[in-house]
Amino acid sequence: MTATSQNSTTQTPKRTPLYQSHVDSEGKLVDFSGWELPIHYGSQIEEHDAVRTDAGMFDVSHMVIVDVKGSDAKAWLQKLLANDVDKLKIVGKALYSPMLNEQGGVIDDLIVYLMNEEATEYRIVSNAATRDKDMAQFHKVTEGFEVDLNEREELAMLAVQGPKAVEKLAQVKPSWADTLAGLKPFVGADLTDIEGQDWFVARTGYTGEDGVEVIMHGDEAPAFFEQLKNAGIKPAGLGARDTLRMEAGMNLYGHDMDESVSPYECNMGWTLALKDDRDFVGRKALVSKRQQAKDDNTAMKQVGLLLTSRGVLREGMEVTINQGSDNEQTGIITSGTFSPSLKNSIAIARVPASLSEDDKVQIDLRGKGKFVDVRVLKLPFVRNGKPQFDQ
């Protein structure tokens, strides 16, 4: 159950329009950020492997979809976000960006789509777990801007992912074939003329594989789910979603980043548009803190860790660098799991930026002073089903 409300009555998790589809598919349902969602449908490993080798689908209807309209929509987003929506030159193009607080920490990471040529309409897709503080920040920054925000709670979203995802989706929806064939990564297309109102498809995802995310009205989601399932696209749950995103080196909010973490510390520096003097929320503090961290040698960075011996790397474990030496340093594992693709444990960790390939990196797996060596890797671990490092 979720936390109790102010009147002390217990709140039950919310259900997406695909709740009954999960039940009918024998999904094991759990409470995830206040939503009742499947952790798996019998085998997390099989679901993971289906996405890596064929096609799988995830219910991501709990994500927050907000449509933004107004003459100041672009200017508002340029104030709100650390990345710059001016980069969006064609309708449907997507932009990944952190949204920062005044101290330069990450409130959330989200995707923005340009929805019309005049740059007066956009769509934001953000995380369910941060919904309340995201909406509060959106509205706070609207002061002084002519912009309207419309949260689209009636919509559902399915992520169809894997090397055969687009091919199988085109078989289910032949009328989409031309649209899908021309859809480049991080670009979306309105399907209203083909499928009806509220249908939208984008070549985005959270798995490190090819695929799309499809938005539709909630009432139409169960039938679509069944069509995909009948075409051999395997339903997959939160468990597989987590192992897939970790292999792909993708952050999970609240674990690998939060409001105390700078984008530079979680491998998101590439999302910061700093070349001009655009005054976005958190910019001044972000730049100042980065310089200070360099000056006092406290800068941190994100790396991948691979454990080739037995055991599992877990969130919260301390990373020890050059243990016992004069230059001993420490870091922290922010996400850890067993990788089904690599057959070893992997982790995402935040470590001193000065870490070099000559440093010895170890983990005390059981907290008893018995350190094991781990290999430091540049993320991602896996892309398009293949390891991204020499084995």
Short mmCIF file of C-alpha atoms in Angstrom, two decimals:
data_model
loop_
_atom_site.label_atom_id
_atom_site.label_comp_id
_atom_site.label_asym_id
_atom_site.label_seq_id
_atom_site.Cartn_x
_atom_site.Cartn_y
_atom_site.Cartn_z
CA MET A 1 0.00 0.00 0.00
CA THR A 2 0.98 3.62 -0.41
CA ALA A 3 1.53 6.05 2.40
CA THR A 4 -1.55 7.14 4.32
CA SER A 5 -3.27 10.38 3.43
CA GLN A 6 -3.82 13.31 5.77
CA ASN A 7 -7.07 11.84 7.03
CA SER A 8 -5.21 8.59 7.90
CA THR A 9 -7.25 6.45 5.52
CA THR A 10 -5.16 3.93 3.61
CA GLN A 11 -4.89 4.61 -0.11
CA THR A 12 -4.99 1.69 -2.50
CA PRO A 13 -2.72 1.73 -5.56
CA LYS A 14 -4.08 3.23 -8.75
CA ARG A 15 -4.76 0.99 -11.73
CA THR A 16 -3.92 1.68 -15.36
CA PRO A 17 -6.44 0.95 -18.16
CA LEU A 18 -4.48 -2.30 -18.71
CA TYR A 19 -5.03 -3.68 -15.19
CA GLN A 20 -7.40 -6.43 -16.36
CA SER A 21 -5.06 -7.27 -19.24
CA HIS A 22 -2.30 -7.92 -16.69
CA VAL A 23 -4.60 -10.10 -14.58
CA ASP A 24 -5.72 -12.07 -17.64
CA SER A 25 -2.07 -12.54 -18.65
CA GLU A 26 -1.24 -13.88 -15.15
CA GLY A 27 0.88 -10.91 -14.19
CA LYS A 28 2.14 -10.73 -10.60
CA LEU A 29 1.01 -7.27 -9.51
CA VAL A 30 2.88 -5.06 -7.05
CA ASP A 31 2.62 -1.49 -5.79
CA PHE A 32 5.02 0.68 -7.80
CA SER A 33 4.99 4.39 -6.97
CA GLY A 34 1.32 4.14 -6.04
CA TRP A 35 0.36 2.12 -9.12
CA GLU A 36 -0.60 -1.55 -9.32
CA LEU A 37 1.70 -2.90 -12.04
CA PRO A 38 3.14 -6.31 -13.00
CA ILE A 39 6.61 -7.18 -11.71
CA HIS A 40 6.58 -10.16 -14.10
CA TYR A 41 4.23 -12.58 -15.86
CA GLY A 42 5.93 -15.73 -14.65
CA SER A 43 9.56 -15.31 -15.65
CA GLN A 44 11.50 -12.06 -15.47
CA ILE A 45 14.43 -13.69 -17.29
CA GLU A 46 12.26 -14.84 -20.23
CA GLU A 47 10.75 -11.37 -20.50
CA HIS A 48 14.20 -9.76 -20.46
CA ASP A 49 15.47 -12.16 -23.13
CA ALA A 50 12.40 -11.57 -25.31
CA VAL A 51 13.16 -7.84 -25.45
CA ARG A 52 16.84 -8.47 -26.17
CA THR A 53 16.22 -11.02 -28.95
CA ASP A 54 12.67 -10.52 -30.24
CA ALA A 55 9.95 -8.20 -28.91
CA GLY A 56 8.29 -7.41 -25.61
CA MET A 57 5.88 -4.79 -24.29
CA PHE A 58 5.56 -2.82 -21.07
CA ASP A 59 2.61 -0.96 -19.63
CA VAL A 60 3.96 2.52 -18.91
CA SER A 61 0.55 4.18 -18.55
CA HIS A 62 1.53 5.36 -15.08
CA MET A 63 3.90 7.90 -16.66
CA VAL A 64 2.70 11.50 -16.50
CA ILE A 65 1.65 13.04 -19.83
CA VAL A 66 1.18 16.81 -19.91
CA ASP A 67 0.24 18.80 -23.01
CA VAL A 68 1.61 22.33 -23.09
CA LYS A 69 0.01 25.07 -25.18
CA GLY A 70 0.43 28.81 -25.45
CA SER A 71 2.29 31.64 -27.11
CA ASP A 72 5.02 31.35 -24.45
CA ALA A 73 5.24 27.54 -24.46
CA LYS A 74 8.74 27.50 -25.92
CA ALA A 75 10.05 30.27 -23.68
CA TRP A 76 8.57 28.54 -20.62
CA LEU A 77 10.29 25.26 -21.46
CA GLN A 78 13.57 27.09 -22.07
CA LYS A 79 13.29 28.46 -18.53
CA LEU A 80 12.14 25.16 -16.99
CA LEU A 81 14.63 22.73 -18.53
CA ALA A 82 18.41 22.41 -18.61
CA ASN A 83 18.35 21.17 -22.21
CA ASP A 84 17.06 23.55 -24.87
CA VAL A 85 13.82 22.89 -26.78
CA ASP A 86 15.13 25.23 -29.49
CA LYS A 87 16.90 22.09 -30.74
CA LEU A 88 13.50 20.70 -31.79
CA LYS A 89 13.20 21.71 -35.46
CA ILE A 90 10.65 19.21 -36.78
CA VAL A 91 7.21 18.29 -35.46
CA GLY A 92 7.39 15.10 -33.40
CA LYS A 93 11.06 15.47 -32.48
CA ALA A 94 11.83 14.55 -28.87
CA LEU A 95 14.28 16.05 -26.38
CA TYR A 96 15.59 14.36 -23.23
CA SER A 97 16.30 16.78 -20.40
CA PRO A 98 16.78 17.10 -16.66
CA MET A 99 14.59 19.55 -14.77
CA LEU A 100 16.68 21.15 -12.04
CA ASN A 101 16.00 22.84 -8.73
CA GLU A 102 17.57 26.17 -7.83
CA GLN A 103 20.56 24.33 -6.35
CA GLY A 104 21.30 22.51 -9.61
CA GLY A 105 20.01 19.10 -8.43
CA VAL A 106 17.77 16.90 -10.55
CA ILE A 107 14.04 17.18 -9.77
CA ASP A 108 13.29 14.74 -12.59
CA ASP A 109 14.36 13.62 -16.06
CA LEU A 110 11.76 13.81 -18.80
CA ILE A 111 11.08 13.83 -22.52
CA VAL A 112 9.54 16.75 -24.42
CA TYR A 113 7.99 16.49 -27.91
CA LEU A 114 7.40 19.39 -30.30
CA MET A 115 3.76 19.03 -31.37
CA ASN A 116 3.28 21.82 -33.94
CA GLU A 117 5.33 23.89 -36.38
CA GLU A 118 4.61 27.16 -34.59
CA ALA A 119 6.30 25.88 -31.39
CA THR A 120 3.21 26.75 -29.37
CA GLU A 121 2.35 23.14 -28.53
CA TYR A 122 4.54 20.56 -26.77
CA ARG A 123 4.05 17.31 -24.87
CA ILE A 124 5.95 16.33 -21.72
CA VAL A 125 6.28 12.73 -20.53
CA SER A 126 7.70 12.45 -17.00
CA ASN A 127 8.00 9.95 -14.15
CA ALA A 128 5.08 8.75 -12.06
CA ALA A 129 7.06 8.69 -8.80
CA THR A 130 7.78 12.42 -9.09
CA ARG A 131 4.36 13.48 -10.37
CA ASP A 132 3.44 15.84 -7.51
CA LYS A 133 6.73 17.73 -7.35
CA ASP A 134 6.96 17.84 -11.15
CA MET A 135 3.53 19.43 -11.46
CA ALA A 136 4.37 21.85 -8.65
CA GLN A 137 7.54 22.92 -10.46
CA PHE A 138 5.72 23.21 -13.81
CA HIS A 139 3.14 25.55 -12.30
CA LYS A 140 5.69 27.51 -10.28
CA VAL A 141 7.69 28.37 -13.40
CA THR A 142 4.57 29.35 -15.41
CA GLU A 143 4.44 32.66 -13.54
CA GLY A 144 4.84 35.42 -16.11
CA PHE A 145 4.35 33.08 -19.10
CA GLU A 146 1.27 32.69 -21.32
CA VAL A 147 1.03 28.91 -21.17
CA ASP A 148 -1.63 26.30 -20.37
CA LEU A 149 -0.86 22.85 -18.93
CA ASN A 150 -3.21 19.93 -19.44
CA GLU A 151 -2.44 16.65 -17.67
CA ARG A 152 -3.77 13.83 -19.86
CA GLU A 153 -4.75 11.26 -17.25
CA GLU A 154 -7.16 9.60 -19.67
CA LEU A 155 -4.32 8.40 -21.90
CA ALA A 156 -2.46 5.08 -21.75
CA MET A 157 1.02 4.21 -23.01
CA LEU A 158 2.61 0.95 -24.13
CA ALA A 159 6.33 0.53 -24.80
CA VAL A 160 6.96 -2.06 -27.55
CA GLN A 161 10.66 -2.90 -27.47
CA GLY A 162 13.13 -5.28 -29.08
CA PRO A 163 14.93 -5.96 -32.40
CA LYS A 164 11.69 -7.26 -33.94
CA ALA A 165 9.34 -4.83 -32.20
CA VAL A 166 8.76 -2.47 -35.12
CA GLU A 167 8.43 -5.34 -37.60
CA LYS A 168 5.80 -7.09 -35.47
CA LEU A 169 3.97 -3.85 -34.73
CA ALA A 170 3.72 -3.18 -38.48
CA GLN A 171 2.15 -6.62 -38.90
CA VAL A 172 -0.44 -5.79 -36.26
CA LYS A 173 -1.04 -2.33 -37.73
CA PRO A 174 -0.32 -2.48 -41.50
CA SER A 175 -1.64 1.07 -41.90
CA TRP A 176 1.24 2.27 -39.70
CA ALA A 177 3.95 0.59 -41.79
CA ASP A 178 5.03 3.67 -43.76
CA THR A 179 5.00 5.88 -40.66
CA LEU A 180 7.07 3.36 -38.69
CA ALA A 181 9.53 2.88 -41.55
CA GLY A 182 10.23 6.62 -41.67
CA LEU A 183 10.40 7.12 -37.92
CA LYS A 184 13.93 8.00 -36.82
CA PRO A 185 15.17 7.54 -33.22
CA PHE A 186 13.74 10.11 -30.83
CA VAL A 187 11.03 11.23 -33.22
CA GLY A 188 7.28 10.77 -32.82
CA ALA A 189 4.32 10.89 -35.17
CA ASP A 190 0.65 11.77 -34.68
CA LEU A 191 -1.53 8.83 -35.79
CA THR A 192 -4.85 10.69 -35.63
CA ASP A 193 -5.41 10.51 -39.40
CA ILE A 194 -4.67 6.76 -39.40
CA GLU A 195 -5.95 5.42 -36.08
CA GLY A 196 -8.10 8.12 -34.55
CA GLN A 197 -7.83 10.83 -31.92
CA ASP A 198 -5.10 10.62 -29.26
CA TRP A 199 -2.96 7.98 -31.02
CA PHE A 200 0.75 8.85 -31.09
CA VAL A 201 3.87 6.75 -31.67
CA ALA A 202 7.50 7.64 -30.93
CA ARG A 203 10.76 5.79 -31.50
CA THR A 204 11.80 6.03 -27.86
CA GLY A 205 12.29 3.55 -25.03
CA TYR A 206 14.07 2.55 -21.85
CA THR A 207 15.72 -0.75 -22.81
CA GLY A 208 18.71 -0.09 -25.08
CA GLU A 209 16.89 -1.83 -27.93
CA ASP A 210 15.00 -0.57 -30.96
CA GLY A 211 11.30 0.00 -30.43
CA VAL A 212 8.56 2.52 -29.89
CA GLU A 213 6.27 3.93 -27.25
CA VAL A 214 2.61 4.21 -28.25
CA ILE A 215 0.14 6.60 -26.63
CA MET A 216 -3.62 6.09 -27.03
CA HIS A 217 -6.87 6.68 -25.20
CA GLY A 218 -7.16 4.38 -22.20
CA ASP A 219 -10.39 2.81 -23.47
CA GLU A 220 -8.56 1.52 -26.54
CA ALA A 221 -5.50 0.16 -24.74
CA PRO A 222 -6.74 -3.33 -23.74
CA ALA A 223 -7.68 -4.31 -27.30
CA PHE A 224 -4.33 -3.03 -28.58
CA PHE A 225 -2.50 -5.00 -25.86
CA GLU A 226 -4.33 -8.16 -26.93
CA GLN A 227 -3.47 -7.60 -30.59
CA LEU A 228 0.20 -7.23 -29.76
CA LYS A 229 0.15 -10.26 -27.50
CA ASN A 230 -1.47 -12.38 -30.23
CA ALA A 231 1.28 -11.26 -32.63
CA GLY A 232 3.93 -12.76 -30.34
CA ILE A 233 4.97 -9.59 -28.53
CA LYS A 234 5.60 -10.81 -24.98
CA PRO A 235 4.17 -8.89 -22.01
CA ALA A 236 7.03 -7.85 -19.72
CA GLY A 237 7.02 -6.44 -16.21
CA LEU A 238 8.91 -4.04 -13.99
CA GLY A 239 11.60 -6.60 -13.18
CA ALA A 240 12.71 -6.99 -16.80
CA ARG A 241 12.36 -3.25 -17.34
CA ASP A 242 14.89 -2.67 -14.56
CA THR A 243 17.49 -5.20 -15.73
CA LEU A 244 17.16 -3.95 -19.31
CA ARG A 245 17.59 -0.28 -18.40
CA MET A 246 20.57 -1.11 -16.18
CA GLU A 247 22.31 -3.05 -18.94
CA ALA A 248 21.64 -0.02 -21.15
CA GLY A 249 23.21 2.28 -18.54
CA MET A 250 20.04 4.30 -18.06
CA ASN A 251 19.32 6.14 -14.82
CA LEU A 252 16.39 5.41 -12.52
CA TYR A 253 15.12 8.46 -10.68
CA GLY A 254 15.40 8.21 -6.91
CA HIS A 255 18.29 5.77 -7.21
CA ASP A 256 20.94 6.99 -9.67
CA MET A 257 19.89 10.62 -9.34
CA ASP A 258 17.72 12.88 -7.24
CA GLU A 259 17.55 16.48 -6.07
CA SER A 260 20.89 16.19 -4.27
CA VAL A 261 22.70 14.97 -7.40
CA SER A 262 24.10 17.16 -10.19
CA PRO A 263 23.64 16.08 -13.82
CA TYR A 264 27.44 15.91 -14.02
CA GLU A 265 27.44 13.25 -11.31
CA CYS A 266 24.96 10.94 -13.06
CA ASN A 267 26.23 10.95 -16.65
CA MET A 268 23.77 13.61 -17.79
CA GLY A 269 26.24 16.38 -18.57
CA TRP A 270 25.57 15.85 -22.28
CA THR A 271 21.97 17.01 -21.78
CA LEU A 272 22.98 20.46 -20.54
CA ALA A 273 22.67 23.24 -23.11
CA LEU A 274 25.16 25.81 -21.83
CA LYS A 275 26.59 27.33 -25.01
CA ASP A 276 24.45 30.46 -24.87
CA ASP A 277 23.38 32.59 -21.91
CA ARG A 278 19.85 31.11 -21.57
CA ASP A 279 18.78 31.54 -17.95
CA PHE A 280 17.21 28.20 -16.98
CA VAL A 281 16.31 27.16 -13.43
CA GLY A 282 19.39 25.95 -11.58
CA ARG A 283 21.96 27.08 -14.15
CA LYS A 284 23.89 29.48 -11.91
CA ALA A 285 24.22 27.00 -9.03
CA LEU A 286 25.05 24.16 -11.40
CA VAL A 287 27.96 25.98 -13.01
CA SER A 288 29.22 27.31 -9.70
CA LYS A 289 29.13 23.92 -7.96
CA ARG A 290 30.88 22.21 -10.86
CA GLN A 291 33.73 24.69 -10.72
CA GLN A 292 33.95 24.39 -6.93
CA ALA A 293 34.07 20.57 -7.16
CA LYS A 294 36.95 20.82 -9.62
CA ASP A 295 38.79 23.29 -7.44
CA ASP A 296 38.56 21.21 -4.24
CA ASN A 297 38.87 17.82 -5.99
CA THR A 298 35.46 16.54 -4.87
CA ALA A 299 33.97 16.06 -8.34
CA MET A 300 32.12 12.77 -8.88
CA LYS A 301 31.21 10.82 -12.01
CA GLN A 302 29.12 7.80 -12.97
CA VAL A 303 30.62 4.47 -14.06
CA GLY A 304 29.56 0.91 -14.61
CA LEU A 305 30.84 -1.96 -12.45
CA LEU A 306 31.08 -5.61 -13.49
CA LEU A 307 31.53 -8.42 -10.96
CA THR A 308 33.04 -11.50 -12.61
CA SER A 309 33.11 -13.58 -9.41
CA ARG A 310 30.08 -14.91 -7.53
CA GLY A 311 27.75 -12.53 -5.75
CA VAL A 312 25.40 -9.66 -6.56
CA LEU A 313 26.15 -5.95 -6.44
CA ARG A 314 23.42 -4.02 -4.63
CA GLU A 315 22.36 -0.41 -4.29
CA GLY A 316 24.00 1.28 -1.30
CA MET A 317 27.19 -0.80 -1.27
CA GLU A 318 30.34 1.25 -0.82
CA VAL A 319 32.90 1.29 -3.62
CA THR A 320 36.48 1.26 -2.32
CA ILE A 321 39.27 2.56 -4.52
CA ASN A 322 42.91 1.69 -3.75
CA GLN A 323 41.95 0.15 -0.43
CA GLY A 324 44.58 0.58 2.29
CA SER A 325 46.76 2.98 0.30
CA ASP A 326 47.55 6.65 0.85
CA ASN A 327 45.10 7.63 -1.90
CA GLU A 328 42.16 5.45 -0.79
CA GLN A 329 38.81 6.88 -1.91
CA THR A 330 35.21 5.74 -1.84
CA GLY A 331 32.10 5.85 -4.00
CA ILE A 332 28.61 4.36 -3.85
CA ILE A 333 26.57 1.89 -5.89
CA THR A 334 23.33 3.59 -6.94
CA SER A 335 21.79 0.59 -8.77
CA GLY A 336 22.86 -3.05 -8.81
CA THR A 337 21.48 -6.34 -10.15
CA PHE A 338 22.28 -9.60 -11.90
CA SER A 339 22.53 -9.13 -15.66
CA PRO A 340 20.64 -11.83 -17.60
CA SER A 341 22.50 -10.91 -20.79
CA LEU A 342 26.00 -10.97 -19.28
CA LYS A 343 25.43 -13.74 -16.69
CA ASN A 344 27.24 -11.62 -14.11
CA SER A 345 26.29 -8.92 -11.63
CA ILE A 346 26.47 -5.30 -12.77
CA ALA A 347 26.07 -1.96 -11.07
CA ILE A 348 25.86 1.75 -11.76
CA ALA A 349 28.04 3.67 -9.32
CA ARG A 350 28.99 7.23 -8.42
CA VAL A 351 32.74 7.51 -7.82
CA PRO A 352 35.42 10.24 -7.63
CA ALA A 353 35.96 11.84 -11.03
CA SER A 354 39.69 11.28 -10.61
CA LEU A 355 39.26 7.49 -10.87
CA SER A 356 41.60 6.10 -13.54
CA GLU A 357 42.02 2.71 -15.21
CA ASP A 358 45.09 2.08 -13.05
CA ASP A 359 43.13 2.29 -9.80
CA LYS A 360 42.08 -0.89 -7.98
CA VAL A 361 38.34 -0.92 -7.34
CA GLN A 362 36.72 -3.29 -4.85
CA ILE A 363 33.43 -4.03 -3.08
CA ASP A 364 32.93 -5.54 0.37
CA LEU A 365 29.97 -7.70 -0.72
CA ARG A 366 28.94 -8.97 2.70
CA GLY A 367 30.16 -6.16 4.89
CA LYS A 368 32.73 -8.35 6.62
CA GLY A 369 35.91 -6.79 5.32
CA LYS A 370 36.40 -9.32 2.52
CA PHE A 371 36.85 -7.21 -0.58
CA VAL A 372 36.32 -8.51 -4.12
CA ASP A 373 37.63 -6.90 -7.28
CA VAL A 374 35.21 -5.32 -9.73
CA ARG A 375 35.85 -4.13 -13.25
CA VAL A 376 35.13 -0.48 -14.06
CA LEU A 377 33.40 0.05 -17.41
CA LYS A 378 32.05 2.92 -19.44
CA LEU A 379 28.29 2.69 -19.77
CA PRO A 380 26.31 1.12 -21.38
CA PHE A 381 27.02 -2.53 -20.64
CA VAL A 382 24.80 -3.76 -23.50
CA ARG A 383 23.52 -2.12 -26.66
CA ASN A 384 21.38 -3.79 -29.32
CA GLY A 385 21.79 -7.08 -27.51
CA LYS A 386 25.59 -7.03 -27.54
CA PRO A 387 28.17 -6.36 -24.79
CA GLN A 388 29.90 -3.00 -25.22
CA PHE A 389 33.22 -4.05 -23.73
CA ASP A 390 35.96 -6.62 -24.33
CA GLN A 391 35.09 -9.79 -22.45
#
